């Protein structure tokens, strides 16, 4: 593969400069009105459905999406789109079950929601676990993928790549909070859709159209459901293991839910969640199809993770390669910016205000949030370098397995708290402490100490995640029956019986349409 750096012209550099100026202008204009305190983190409860949808998608679609989906498309076809299309069920769960309860209680963070139900100890435990989760699954994974791409483009060491990238992304989270990040992300995602669609168009044009692509690829490349004997993505592993990560990822993760908490009202939040579910349909034509096209145009790559950049380097006309660098910056700023804002929100609201300085002024709250952004940037660099040492898995599976090992305690704790009245503090705290140690410890063993490429006794990572989920669920149910509720829970038992607003007609219609479309897609690609 020829280096894209060798093909850059004055036009490419101009594109990058114009983009950076536009990005900085949008950020500065959106942050002119200084907002201090909690409103700095939740955009003054001003987000509309389209802003929520784009911001959630921008948080979700990091550099890992461009890189990992193209990689898995190159090697296995469309099966990995399950990790985006199957998500509509769990986004619906967020919209109709979790979000109404989050918004009706007026919380700013998800640890605060659990704290109102079970007490301050639970809030603190969840806050620390949420910080660890965001640092690893959002900041470091996104930063690693961005650094991986920059390393491919410029040939510089990983530590230099991630340091430069996180500095740029941190700038917006530091200055403007969620409102600035959200406005930038609308601009980012429109640009991402345009550039990715153009790359797909160039590839299909070179092959001779979609029918020619289908004829030149294996038949199983176009199947969403693989047999149980499939070594990479058997149907049962996706059906059982993916929901664990999806519930934790979409329903309990501060970085994803924060945009919904910043909604003008519940209806706008529910419509925004519906919008990201529609946007996720685009993963197939914009990201995975790129890898499939590359497998036809450039077969036999020594490293499938080069699929995306191989397409870019060989198909984009001279003078437009700067667009690729722009997209890289766009998706990185979107993911890392949103994640840093969520990280600072949880630390400031759930730890600083709760335990360190309850009487802090709005100015102090905002300043602590900004210091947290800086620390988050530094910590994420070191974790990204550790992720770079994982061997034996392709990039897509690295990302999904890490999420799968972080998810079980969160999925079990929130499902029990929201859906079961008998759930108590002892069950939740045990799941979030013992469960966290067990899940993260298993992940460390699987990824670093006894890597799968050397030790073949491991089951599929999705089944490991499901097994951890079931074990923690059994422990939680047992403790809920065995240990009586605390005095705090008895005094605040009304926190379970929250009166929630019913979905409006617009919300019902939007979700009904989505369910029909997703059913048709699964029937067509079964």
Short mmCIF file of C-alpha atoms in Angstrom, two decimals:
data_model
loop_
_atom_site.label_atom_id
_atom_site.label_comp_id
_atom_site.label_asym_id
_atom_site.label_seq_id
_atom_site.Cartn_x
_atom_site.Cartn_y
_atom_site.Cartn_z
CA UNK A 1 0.00 0.00 0.00
CA UNK A 2 1.32 3.38 -0.99
CA UNK A 3 1.44 5.93 1.79
CA UNK A 4 -1.29 8.53 1.71
CA UNK A 5 1.27 11.05 2.92
CA UNK A 6 3.06 10.77 -0.42
CA UNK A 7 -0.14 11.71 -2.28
CA UNK A 8 -1.03 14.83 -0.31
CA UNK A 9 -1.07 18.04 -2.32
CA UNK A 10 -1.53 21.69 -1.51
CA UNK A 11 -5.28 21.17 -2.01
CA UNK A 12 -5.35 18.49 0.67
CA UNK A 13 -3.57 20.71 3.16
CA UNK A 14 -6.00 23.53 2.35
CA UNK A 15 -8.96 21.23 3.02
CA UNK A 16 -7.54 20.30 6.41
CA UNK A 17 -6.88 23.93 7.33
CA UNK A 18 -10.35 25.08 6.23
CA UNK A 19 -11.94 22.26 8.19
CA UNK A 20 -10.00 23.04 11.36
CA UNK A 21 -10.92 26.73 11.10
CA UNK A 22 -14.60 25.81 10.61
CA UNK A 23 -14.47 23.42 13.57
CA UNK A 24 -12.85 25.97 15.86
CA UNK A 25 -15.36 28.63 14.75
CA UNK A 26 -18.33 26.40 15.55
CA UNK A 27 -16.83 25.51 18.92
CA UNK A 28 -16.07 29.11 19.87
CA UNK A 29 -19.46 30.42 18.75
CA UNK A 30 -21.34 27.72 20.67
CA UNK A 31 -19.35 28.40 23.84
CA UNK A 32 -19.56 32.22 23.80
CA UNK A 33 -22.35 32.15 26.33
CA UNK A 34 -20.59 30.88 29.42
CA UNK A 35 -22.56 28.25 31.29
CA UNK A 36 -21.29 27.25 34.69
CA UNK A 37 -22.07 24.41 37.06
CA UNK A 38 -24.23 21.41 36.15
CA UNK A 39 -25.63 23.14 33.06
CA UNK A 40 -22.12 23.08 31.56
CA UNK A 41 -22.39 19.28 31.43
CA UNK A 42 -26.02 18.87 30.30
CA UNK A 43 -26.26 21.65 27.68
CA UNK A 44 -28.82 23.53 29.83
CA UNK A 45 -31.41 20.85 28.95
CA UNK A 46 -31.65 22.35 25.46
CA UNK A 47 -30.98 19.46 23.05
CA UNK A 48 -33.47 18.60 20.31
CA UNK A 49 -34.01 15.11 18.84
CA UNK A 50 -31.68 15.57 15.85
CA UNK A 51 -28.89 16.93 18.05
CA UNK A 52 -29.33 14.03 20.50
CA UNK A 53 -29.29 11.46 17.68
CA UNK A 54 -26.25 12.89 15.94
CA UNK A 55 -24.39 13.30 19.23
CA UNK A 56 -25.11 9.73 20.33
CA UNK A 57 -24.05 8.46 16.92
CA UNK A 58 -20.91 10.56 17.00
CA UNK A 59 -20.08 9.10 20.41
CA UNK A 60 -20.70 5.59 19.05
CA UNK A 61 -19.03 6.05 15.65
CA UNK A 62 -15.43 6.58 16.60
CA UNK A 63 -12.32 5.82 14.57
CA UNK A 64 -12.88 2.23 15.66
CA UNK A 65 -15.99 2.11 13.46
CA UNK A 66 -14.13 3.15 10.32
CA UNK A 67 -11.23 0.84 11.00
CA UNK A 68 -12.81 -2.21 12.67
CA UNK A 69 -15.92 -2.51 10.51
CA UNK A 70 -13.85 -2.30 7.33
CA UNK A 71 -11.52 -4.95 8.76
CA UNK A 72 -14.28 -7.42 9.62
CA UNK A 73 -16.08 -6.68 6.34
CA UNK A 74 -12.89 -7.62 4.50
CA UNK A 75 -12.60 -11.00 6.27
CA UNK A 76 -16.19 -12.11 6.96
CA UNK A 77 -18.74 -9.92 5.14
CA UNK A 78 -21.79 -8.30 6.69
CA UNK A 79 -22.25 -10.48 9.79
CA UNK A 80 -20.73 -7.81 12.05
CA UNK A 81 -23.53 -5.37 11.18
CA UNK A 82 -25.52 -7.33 13.79
CA UNK A 83 -23.57 -5.31 16.36
CA UNK A 84 -25.32 -2.19 15.04
CA UNK A 85 -28.65 -3.40 13.66
CA UNK A 86 -29.47 -5.70 16.59
CA UNK A 87 -28.98 -2.63 18.79
CA UNK A 88 -32.40 -1.21 17.87
CA UNK A 89 -34.05 -3.50 20.46
CA UNK A 90 -31.87 -2.14 23.26
CA UNK A 91 -32.19 1.44 22.08
CA UNK A 92 -35.96 0.92 22.27
CA UNK A 93 -35.44 -0.37 25.82
CA UNK A 94 -33.55 2.83 26.62
CA UNK A 95 -36.29 4.99 25.10
CA UNK A 96 -39.35 3.43 26.79
CA UNK A 97 -37.99 1.88 30.01
CA UNK A 98 -34.81 3.59 31.16
CA UNK A 99 -34.98 7.16 29.78
CA UNK A 100 -38.43 7.98 31.27
CA UNK A 101 -37.14 7.02 34.71
CA UNK A 102 -33.87 8.89 34.29
CA UNK A 103 -35.57 12.08 33.12
CA UNK A 104 -38.49 11.99 35.58
CA UNK A 105 -36.09 11.83 38.54
CA UNK A 106 -34.16 14.86 37.23
CA UNK A 107 -30.75 13.22 37.62
CA UNK A 108 -27.61 14.53 35.94
CA UNK A 109 -25.71 11.24 36.01
CA UNK A 110 -26.62 7.56 36.12
CA UNK A 111 -24.73 6.97 39.41
CA UNK A 112 -26.96 9.71 40.87
CA UNK A 113 -30.02 7.75 39.70
CA UNK A 114 -28.82 4.62 41.50
CA UNK A 115 -27.86 6.69 44.53
CA UNK A 116 -31.41 8.00 44.90
CA UNK A 117 -32.68 4.42 44.96
CA UNK A 118 -30.04 2.69 47.07
CA UNK A 119 -28.04 5.39 48.86
CA UNK A 120 -24.74 7.27 48.56
CA UNK A 121 -22.51 4.19 48.83
CA UNK A 122 -24.06 2.70 45.71
CA UNK A 123 -23.71 6.03 43.92
CA UNK A 124 -20.00 6.21 44.77
CA UNK A 125 -19.27 2.61 43.78
CA UNK A 126 -21.05 3.03 40.45
CA UNK A 127 -19.37 6.38 39.84
CA UNK A 128 -15.90 4.85 40.13
CA UNK A 129 -16.84 1.87 37.98
CA UNK A 130 -18.36 4.23 35.39
CA UNK A 131 -15.14 6.23 35.32
CA UNK A 132 -13.13 3.05 34.68
CA UNK A 133 -15.57 1.97 31.97
CA UNK A 134 -15.49 5.32 30.18
CA UNK A 135 -11.72 5.53 30.42
CA UNK A 136 -11.28 2.09 28.85
CA UNK A 137 -14.22 1.56 26.52
CA UNK A 138 -14.68 5.10 25.22
CA UNK A 139 -11.57 7.19 25.62
CA UNK A 140 -8.83 4.62 25.23
CA UNK A 141 -10.44 2.41 22.57
CA UNK A 142 -11.41 5.41 20.46
CA UNK A 143 -8.01 6.96 20.94
CA UNK A 144 -6.26 3.69 20.09
CA UNK A 145 -8.20 3.37 16.83
CA UNK A 146 -7.48 6.98 15.91
CA UNK A 147 -3.81 6.53 16.73
CA UNK A 148 -3.79 3.33 14.68
CA UNK A 149 -5.05 5.22 11.64
CA UNK A 150 -2.63 8.09 12.11
CA UNK A 151 0.18 5.56 12.40
CA UNK A 152 -0.89 4.10 9.07
CA UNK A 153 -1.06 7.52 7.45
CA UNK A 154 2.04 9.20 8.84
CA UNK A 155 4.14 6.26 10.01
CA UNK A 156 4.77 7.83 13.42
CA UNK A 157 4.83 5.88 16.73
CA UNK A 158 1.55 5.19 18.50
CA UNK A 159 2.37 7.35 21.52
CA UNK A 160 2.90 10.41 19.32
CA UNK A 161 -0.31 9.74 17.39
CA UNK A 162 -2.54 9.41 20.44
CA UNK A 163 -0.98 12.38 22.23
CA UNK A 164 -1.70 14.79 19.36
CA UNK A 165 -5.21 13.43 18.76
CA UNK A 166 -6.37 13.52 22.38
CA UNK A 167 -5.08 17.07 22.76
CA UNK A 168 -7.31 18.27 19.92
CA UNK A 169 -10.35 16.34 21.15
CA UNK A 170 -9.89 17.50 24.73
CA UNK A 171 -9.90 21.15 23.70
CA UNK A 172 -13.62 21.18 22.94
CA UNK A 173 -14.69 19.22 26.00
CA UNK A 174 -12.54 21.55 28.14
CA UNK A 175 -13.98 24.80 26.80
CA UNK A 176 -17.61 24.24 25.96
CA UNK A 177 -19.12 21.21 27.68
CA UNK A 178 -21.90 19.12 26.16
CA UNK A 179 -23.51 21.95 24.18
CA UNK A 180 -20.31 22.66 22.26
CA UNK A 181 -19.59 18.97 21.69
CA UNK A 182 -23.16 18.34 20.50
CA UNK A 183 -23.10 21.22 17.98
CA UNK A 184 -19.75 20.13 16.62
CA UNK A 185 -20.98 16.54 16.29
CA UNK A 186 -23.86 17.50 13.99
CA UNK A 187 -21.29 19.03 11.63
CA UNK A 188 -18.98 16.02 12.09
CA UNK A 189 -21.56 13.35 11.30
CA UNK A 190 -22.90 15.04 8.17
CA UNK A 191 -19.33 15.22 6.91
CA UNK A 192 -18.69 11.58 7.86
CA UNK A 193 -21.78 10.37 5.96
CA UNK A 194 -20.79 12.34 2.85
CA UNK A 195 -17.17 11.17 2.73
CA UNK A 196 -17.96 7.53 3.57
CA UNK A 197 -20.70 7.41 0.94
CA UNK A 198 -18.27 8.84 -1.62
CA UNK A 199 -15.69 6.17 -0.83
CA UNK A 200 -18.32 3.42 -1.20
CA UNK A 201 -19.43 4.96 -4.51
CA UNK A 202 -15.87 5.02 -5.84
CA UNK A 203 -15.36 1.38 -4.89
CA UNK A 204 -18.62 0.16 -6.44
CA UNK A 205 -17.91 2.15 -9.61
CA UNK A 206 -14.53 0.48 -9.98
CA UNK A 207 -16.02 -3.01 -9.46
CA UNK A 208 -19.01 -2.45 -11.74
CA UNK A 209 -21.88 -2.10 -9.28
CA UNK A 210 -23.42 -3.99 -6.39
CA UNK A 211 -24.45 -7.01 -8.51
CA UNK A 212 -20.87 -7.46 -9.69
CA UNK A 213 -19.65 -7.20 -6.08
CA UNK A 214 -22.07 -9.92 -4.95
CA UNK A 215 -20.93 -12.22 -7.77
CA UNK A 216 -17.27 -11.81 -6.81
CA UNK A 217 -17.67 -12.50 -3.08
CA UNK A 218 -18.52 -15.72 -1.17
CA UNK A 219 -22.24 -16.30 -0.62
CA UNK A 220 -21.88 -16.29 3.17
CA UNK A 221 -20.50 -12.75 3.03
CA UNK A 222 -24.12 -11.55 2.65
CA UNK A 223 -25.67 -13.50 5.54
CA UNK A 224 -26.43 -11.89 8.89
CA UNK A 225 -26.94 -15.21 10.64
CA UNK A 226 -24.05 -17.70 10.71
CA UNK A 227 -24.39 -21.39 11.71
CA UNK A 228 -23.48 -22.59 15.19
CA UNK A 229 -20.33 -24.16 13.76
CA UNK A 230 -18.98 -20.82 12.56
CA UNK A 231 -15.71 -20.20 14.50
CA UNK A 232 -15.94 -16.40 14.46
CA UNK A 233 -19.58 -15.34 14.83
CA UNK A 234 -21.90 -18.30 15.57
CA UNK A 235 -25.54 -17.23 15.83
CA UNK A 236 -25.92 -18.26 19.47
CA UNK A 237 -22.93 -16.15 20.60
CA UNK A 238 -24.41 -13.03 19.04
CA UNK A 239 -27.95 -13.83 20.22
CA UNK A 240 -26.89 -14.43 23.85
CA UNK A 241 -23.69 -12.46 24.32
CA UNK A 242 -24.35 -9.25 22.42
CA UNK A 243 -27.40 -8.19 24.52
CA UNK A 244 -25.20 -8.02 27.64
CA UNK A 245 -22.91 -5.43 26.07
CA UNK A 246 -25.81 -3.66 24.35
CA UNK A 247 -27.78 -3.10 27.57
CA UNK A 248 -24.69 -1.78 29.35
CA UNK A 249 -23.58 0.25 26.33
CA UNK A 250 -26.86 1.93 25.37
CA UNK A 251 -28.93 1.93 28.56
CA UNK A 252 -26.43 2.40 31.42
CA UNK A 253 -23.46 4.23 29.93
CA UNK A 254 -23.10 7.89 30.86
CA UNK A 255 -21.38 8.76 27.58
CA UNK A 256 -24.33 7.46 25.53
CA UNK A 257 -27.16 8.51 27.85
CA UNK A 258 -25.84 11.98 28.66
CA UNK A 259 -27.28 13.46 25.46
CA UNK A 260 -30.71 12.10 26.45
CA UNK A 261 -30.36 13.66 29.92
CA UNK A 262 -29.72 16.98 28.15
CA UNK A 263 -32.96 16.75 26.14
CA UNK A 264 -35.55 19.54 26.18
CA UNK A 265 -38.14 16.99 27.27
CA UNK A 266 -38.80 13.24 27.26
CA UNK A 267 -40.35 13.20 23.78
CA UNK A 268 -37.27 14.85 22.26
CA UNK A 269 -35.07 12.34 24.08
CA UNK A 270 -37.10 9.37 22.84
CA UNK A 271 -37.12 10.69 19.27
CA UNK A 272 -33.38 11.29 19.46
CA UNK A 273 -32.82 7.67 20.52
CA UNK A 274 -35.02 6.57 17.62
CA UNK A 275 -32.95 8.72 15.26
CA UNK A 276 -29.66 7.06 16.20
CA UNK A 277 -31.31 3.67 15.58
CA UNK A 278 -32.10 4.81 12.03
CA UNK A 279 -28.57 6.15 11.59
CA UNK A 280 -27.15 2.77 12.59
CA UNK A 281 -28.68 1.22 9.46
CA UNK A 282 -26.03 3.19 7.55
CA UNK A 283 -23.24 1.08 9.06
CA UNK A 284 -23.61 -1.46 6.26
CA UNK A 285 -23.27 0.85 3.23
CA UNK A 286 -20.88 3.33 4.85
CA UNK A 287 -18.45 1.16 6.82
CA UNK A 288 -18.74 -2.60 6.32
CA UNK A 289 -19.27 -2.41 2.56
CA UNK A 290 -15.94 -0.61 2.29
CA UNK A 291 -14.17 -3.70 3.62
CA UNK A 292 -16.10 -6.07 1.33
CA UNK A 293 -15.24 -3.95 -1.70
CA UNK A 294 -11.59 -3.94 -0.63
CA UNK A 295 -11.59 -7.76 -0.47
CA UNK A 296 -12.45 -7.81 -4.19
CA UNK A 297 -10.26 -4.93 -5.37
CA UNK A 298 -7.25 -5.71 -3.17
CA UNK A 299 -7.36 -9.39 -2.12
CA UNK A 300 -4.64 -10.97 -0.04
CA UNK A 301 -3.76 -8.09 2.28
CA UNK A 302 -1.24 -9.26 4.87
CA UNK A 303 -3.08 -7.24 7.51
CA UNK A 304 -6.88 -6.85 7.05
CA UNK A 305 -6.80 -3.82 9.34
CA UNK A 306 -5.25 -1.97 6.40
CA UNK A 307 -8.48 -2.36 4.39
CA UNK A 308 -9.87 1.11 5.02
CA UNK A 309 -6.67 3.00 4.31
CA UNK A 310 -5.95 0.80 1.28
CA UNK A 311 -9.25 1.90 -0.21
CA UNK A 312 -8.61 5.53 0.61
CA UNK A 313 -5.06 5.60 -0.72
CA UNK A 314 -5.89 3.89 -4.00
CA UNK A 315 -9.36 5.25 -4.82
CA UNK A 316 -9.53 8.84 -3.66
CA UNK A 317 -8.45 11.25 -6.42
CA UNK A 318 -5.45 13.45 -5.86
CA UNK A 319 -6.49 16.59 -4.06
CA UNK A 320 -9.22 14.93 -2.00
CA UNK A 321 -7.11 12.82 0.36
CA UNK A 322 -7.31 15.69 2.80
CA UNK A 323 -10.95 14.72 3.28
CA UNK A 324 -9.81 11.47 4.86
CA UNK A 325 -7.70 13.29 7.40
CA UNK A 326 -10.71 15.56 8.04
CA UNK A 327 -12.96 12.55 8.68
CA UNK A 328 -10.36 11.07 11.02
CA UNK A 329 -10.31 14.29 13.03
CA UNK A 330 -14.11 14.49 12.89
CA UNK A 331 -14.89 11.06 14.31
CA UNK A 332 -12.13 11.33 16.90
CA UNK A 333 -13.31 14.71 18.19
CA UNK A 334 -16.88 13.37 18.29
CA UNK A 335 -16.11 10.24 20.28
CA UNK A 336 -13.39 11.54 22.56
CA UNK A 337 -15.06 14.91 23.12
CA UNK A 338 -18.34 13.34 24.24
CA UNK A 339 -16.52 10.79 26.37
CA UNK A 340 -14.36 13.37 28.12
CA UNK A 341 -17.42 15.46 28.90
CA UNK A 342 -19.17 12.42 30.40
CA UNK A 343 -16.07 11.48 32.40
CA UNK A 344 -15.83 14.95 33.90
CA UNK A 345 -19.58 14.98 34.62
CA UNK A 346 -19.51 11.75 36.63
CA UNK A 347 -16.42 12.67 38.63
CA UNK A 348 -17.60 16.20 39.37
CA UNK A 349 -21.23 15.44 40.20
CA UNK A 350 -20.90 12.04 41.90
CA UNK A 351 -17.54 12.25 43.66
CA UNK A 352 -16.37 15.87 43.98
CA UNK A 353 -19.74 17.38 44.91
CA UNK A 354 -20.85 14.36 46.92
CA UNK A 355 -17.75 13.69 49.01
CA UNK A 356 -15.08 16.37 48.56
CA UNK A 357 -16.78 19.77 48.42
CA UNK A 358 -20.60 19.68 48.65
CA UNK A 359 -20.75 23.49 48.93
CA UNK A 360 -18.70 24.17 45.78
CA UNK A 361 -19.67 27.17 43.69
CA UNK A 362 -20.71 26.84 40.06
CA UNK A 363 -17.33 28.21 38.99
CA UNK A 364 -15.50 25.61 41.09
CA UNK A 365 -17.71 22.83 39.70
CA UNK A 366 -16.91 23.82 36.13
CA UNK A 367 -13.19 24.16 36.86
CA UNK A 368 -12.98 20.71 38.47
CA UNK A 369 -14.76 19.28 35.44
CA UNK A 370 -12.12 20.84 33.21
CA UNK A 371 -9.27 19.49 35.33
CA UNK A 372 -10.86 16.04 35.03
CA UNK A 373 -10.80 16.40 31.23
CA UNK A 374 -7.03 16.99 31.37
CA UNK A 375 -6.44 13.99 33.64
CA UNK A 376 -8.69 11.86 31.44
CA UNK A 377 -6.63 12.80 28.40
CA UNK A 378 -3.39 11.75 30.08
CA UNK A 379 -4.76 8.46 31.47
CA UNK A 380 -6.35 7.46 28.15
CA UNK A 381 -2.99 7.73 26.39
CA UNK A 382 -1.45 5.09 28.68
CA UNK A 383 -4.42 2.71 28.40
CA UNK A 384 -4.45 3.08 24.59
CA UNK A 385 -0.80 2.03 24.53
CA UNK A 386 -1.68 -1.07 26.63
CA UNK A 387 -4.46 -1.99 24.19
CA UNK A 388 -1.90 -1.79 21.40
CA UNK A 389 -0.16 -4.79 23.01
CA UNK A 390 -3.18 -7.16 22.67
CA UNK A 391 -2.39 -10.03 20.30
CA UNK A 392 -4.39 -12.79 18.61
CA UNK A 393 -7.60 -10.86 17.86
CA UNK A 394 -8.60 -8.63 14.96
CA UNK A 395 -9.42 -5.03 15.79
CA UNK A 396 -13.18 -5.53 15.75
CA UNK A 397 -12.98 -8.40 18.23
CA UNK A 398 -10.58 -6.45 20.46
CA UNK A 399 -13.15 -3.68 20.78
CA UNK A 400 -16.13 -5.99 21.27
CA UNK A 401 -14.38 -8.27 23.77
CA UNK A 402 -13.27 -5.35 25.96
CA UNK A 403 -16.85 -4.06 26.04
CA UNK A 404 -18.09 -7.58 26.76
CA UNK A 405 -15.93 -7.91 29.86
CA UNK A 406 -16.86 -4.49 31.25
CA UNK A 407 -20.60 -4.87 30.64
CA UNK A 408 -21.97 -7.71 32.86
CA UNK A 409 -22.01 -5.88 36.25
CA UNK A 410 -23.67 -2.81 34.74
CA UNK A 411 -26.24 -4.77 32.75
CA UNK A 412 -27.27 -6.88 35.75
CA UNK A 413 -27.32 -3.99 38.24
CA UNK A 414 -29.47 -1.67 36.12
CA UNK A 415 -31.87 -4.35 34.90
CA UNK A 416 -32.50 -5.47 38.47
CA UNK A 417 -32.81 -1.90 39.77
CA UNK A 418 -35.25 -0.76 37.09
CA UNK A 419 -37.34 -3.89 36.52
CA UNK A 420 -37.53 -5.61 39.94
CA UNK A 421 -38.98 -3.95 43.01
CA UNK A 422 -37.38 -6.46 45.42
CA UNK A 423 -33.83 -5.55 44.38
CA UNK A 424 -31.83 -4.17 47.30
CA UNK A 425 -28.61 -2.35 48.09
CA UNK A 426 -26.73 -5.51 49.10
CA UNK A 427 -27.39 -7.11 45.71
CA UNK A 428 -26.45 -4.02 43.70
CA UNK A 429 -23.30 -3.21 45.68
CA UNK A 430 -22.08 -6.82 45.47
CA UNK A 431 -22.67 -6.93 41.72
CA UNK A 432 -20.79 -3.65 41.23
CA UNK A 433 -17.81 -4.64 43.42
CA UNK A 434 -17.32 -8.39 43.35
CA UNK A 435 -18.82 -8.54 39.86
CA UNK A 436 -16.52 -5.82 38.58
CA UNK A 437 -13.41 -7.59 39.92
CA UNK A 438 -14.54 -10.90 38.43
CA UNK A 439 -15.48 -9.50 35.01
CA UNK A 440 -12.46 -7.24 34.60
CA UNK A 441 -10.15 -9.96 35.95
CA UNK A 442 -11.50 -12.43 33.41
CA UNK A 443 -10.94 -9.87 30.68
CA UNK A 444 -7.34 -9.24 31.72
CA UNK A 445 -6.66 -12.98 31.65
CA UNK A 446 -8.34 -13.42 28.26
CA UNK A 447 -6.63 -10.47 26.57
CA UNK A 448 -3.19 -10.25 28.18
CA UNK A 449 -2.18 -13.02 30.62
CA UNK A 450 -3.53 -16.11 28.79
CA UNK A 451 -4.26 -14.75 25.28
CA UNK A 452 -6.62 -16.81 23.15
CA UNK A 453 -4.14 -17.25 20.29
CA UNK A 454 -1.89 -19.25 22.66
CA UNK A 455 -4.41 -20.84 25.07
CA UNK A 456 -7.23 -22.53 23.15
CA UNK A 457 -9.38 -23.47 26.17
CA UNK A 458 -11.30 -20.19 26.04
CA UNK A 459 -14.91 -20.16 24.77
CA UNK A 460 -16.09 -17.34 22.49
CA UNK A 461 -15.71 -13.98 24.23
CA UNK A 462 -19.42 -13.26 23.77
CA UNK A 463 -20.30 -16.47 25.58
CA UNK A 464 -17.87 -15.54 28.34
CA UNK A 465 -19.72 -12.26 28.71
CA UNK A 466 -23.09 -14.06 28.81
CA UNK A 467 -21.79 -16.55 31.42
CA UNK A 468 -20.57 -13.71 33.64
CA UNK A 469 -23.94 -11.99 33.25
CA UNK A 470 -25.89 -15.09 34.27
CA UNK A 471 -23.63 -15.79 37.27
CA UNK A 472 -23.99 -12.23 38.55
CA UNK A 473 -27.75 -12.30 37.96
CA UNK A 474 -28.07 -15.46 40.07
CA UNK A 475 -25.95 -13.91 42.83
CA UNK A 476 -28.01 -10.71 42.72
CA UNK A 477 -31.34 -12.51 42.91
CA UNK A 478 -30.09 -14.66 45.79
CA UNK A 479 -28.92 -11.63 47.79
CA UNK A 480 -32.16 -9.78 47.12
CA UNK A 481 -34.10 -12.65 48.74
CA UNK A 482 -31.59 -13.35 51.51
CA UNK A 483 -30.64 -9.85 52.74
CA UNK A 484 -33.35 -7.43 53.96
CA UNK A 485 -33.57 -3.90 52.59
CA UNK A 486 -31.64 -1.16 54.37
CA UNK A 487 -33.25 1.65 56.35
CA UNK A 488 -32.49 4.10 53.54
CA UNK A 489 -34.30 1.92 51.00
CA UNK A 490 -37.35 1.61 53.22
CA UNK A 491 -37.50 5.39 53.59
CA UNK A 492 -37.11 5.93 49.82
CA UNK A 493 -39.16 3.01 48.49
CA UNK A 494 -41.16 5.47 46.38
CA UNK A 495 -38.07 5.79 44.14
CA UNK A 496 -39.06 2.52 42.45
CA UNK A 497 -42.67 3.54 41.87
CA UNK A 498 -41.78 6.50 39.67
CA UNK A 499 -44.61 7.95 37.62
CA UNK A 500 -43.32 8.11 34.08
CA UNK A 501 -44.72 9.93 31.08
CA UNK A 502 -46.20 7.69 28.41
CA UNK A 503 -44.75 7.85 24.87
CA UNK A 504 -46.44 10.37 22.59
CA UNK A 505 -48.06 9.48 19.27
CA UNK A 506 -45.01 10.73 17.38
CA UNK A 507 -42.73 8.49 19.42
CA UNK A 508 -44.94 5.43 18.91
CA UNK A 509 -45.12 6.03 15.16
CA UNK A 510 -41.37 6.51 14.80
CA UNK A 511 -40.58 3.30 16.66
CA UNK A 512 -43.27 1.28 14.84
CA UNK A 513 -41.77 2.32 11.50
CA UNK A 514 -38.29 1.36 12.66
CA UNK A 515 -39.41 -2.09 13.85
CA UNK A 516 -41.00 -2.80 10.44
CA UNK A 517 -37.87 -1.71 8.55
CA UNK A 518 -35.53 -3.74 10.77
CA UNK A 519 -37.71 -6.84 10.45
CA UNK A 520 -37.63 -6.52 6.65
CA UNK A 521 -33.84 -6.07 6.67
CA UNK A 522 -33.31 -9.19 8.77
CA UNK A 523 -35.65 -11.21 6.56
CA UNK A 524 -33.81 -10.06 3.44
CA UNK A 525 -30.30 -10.70 4.80
CA UNK A 526 -31.09 -13.78 6.91
#
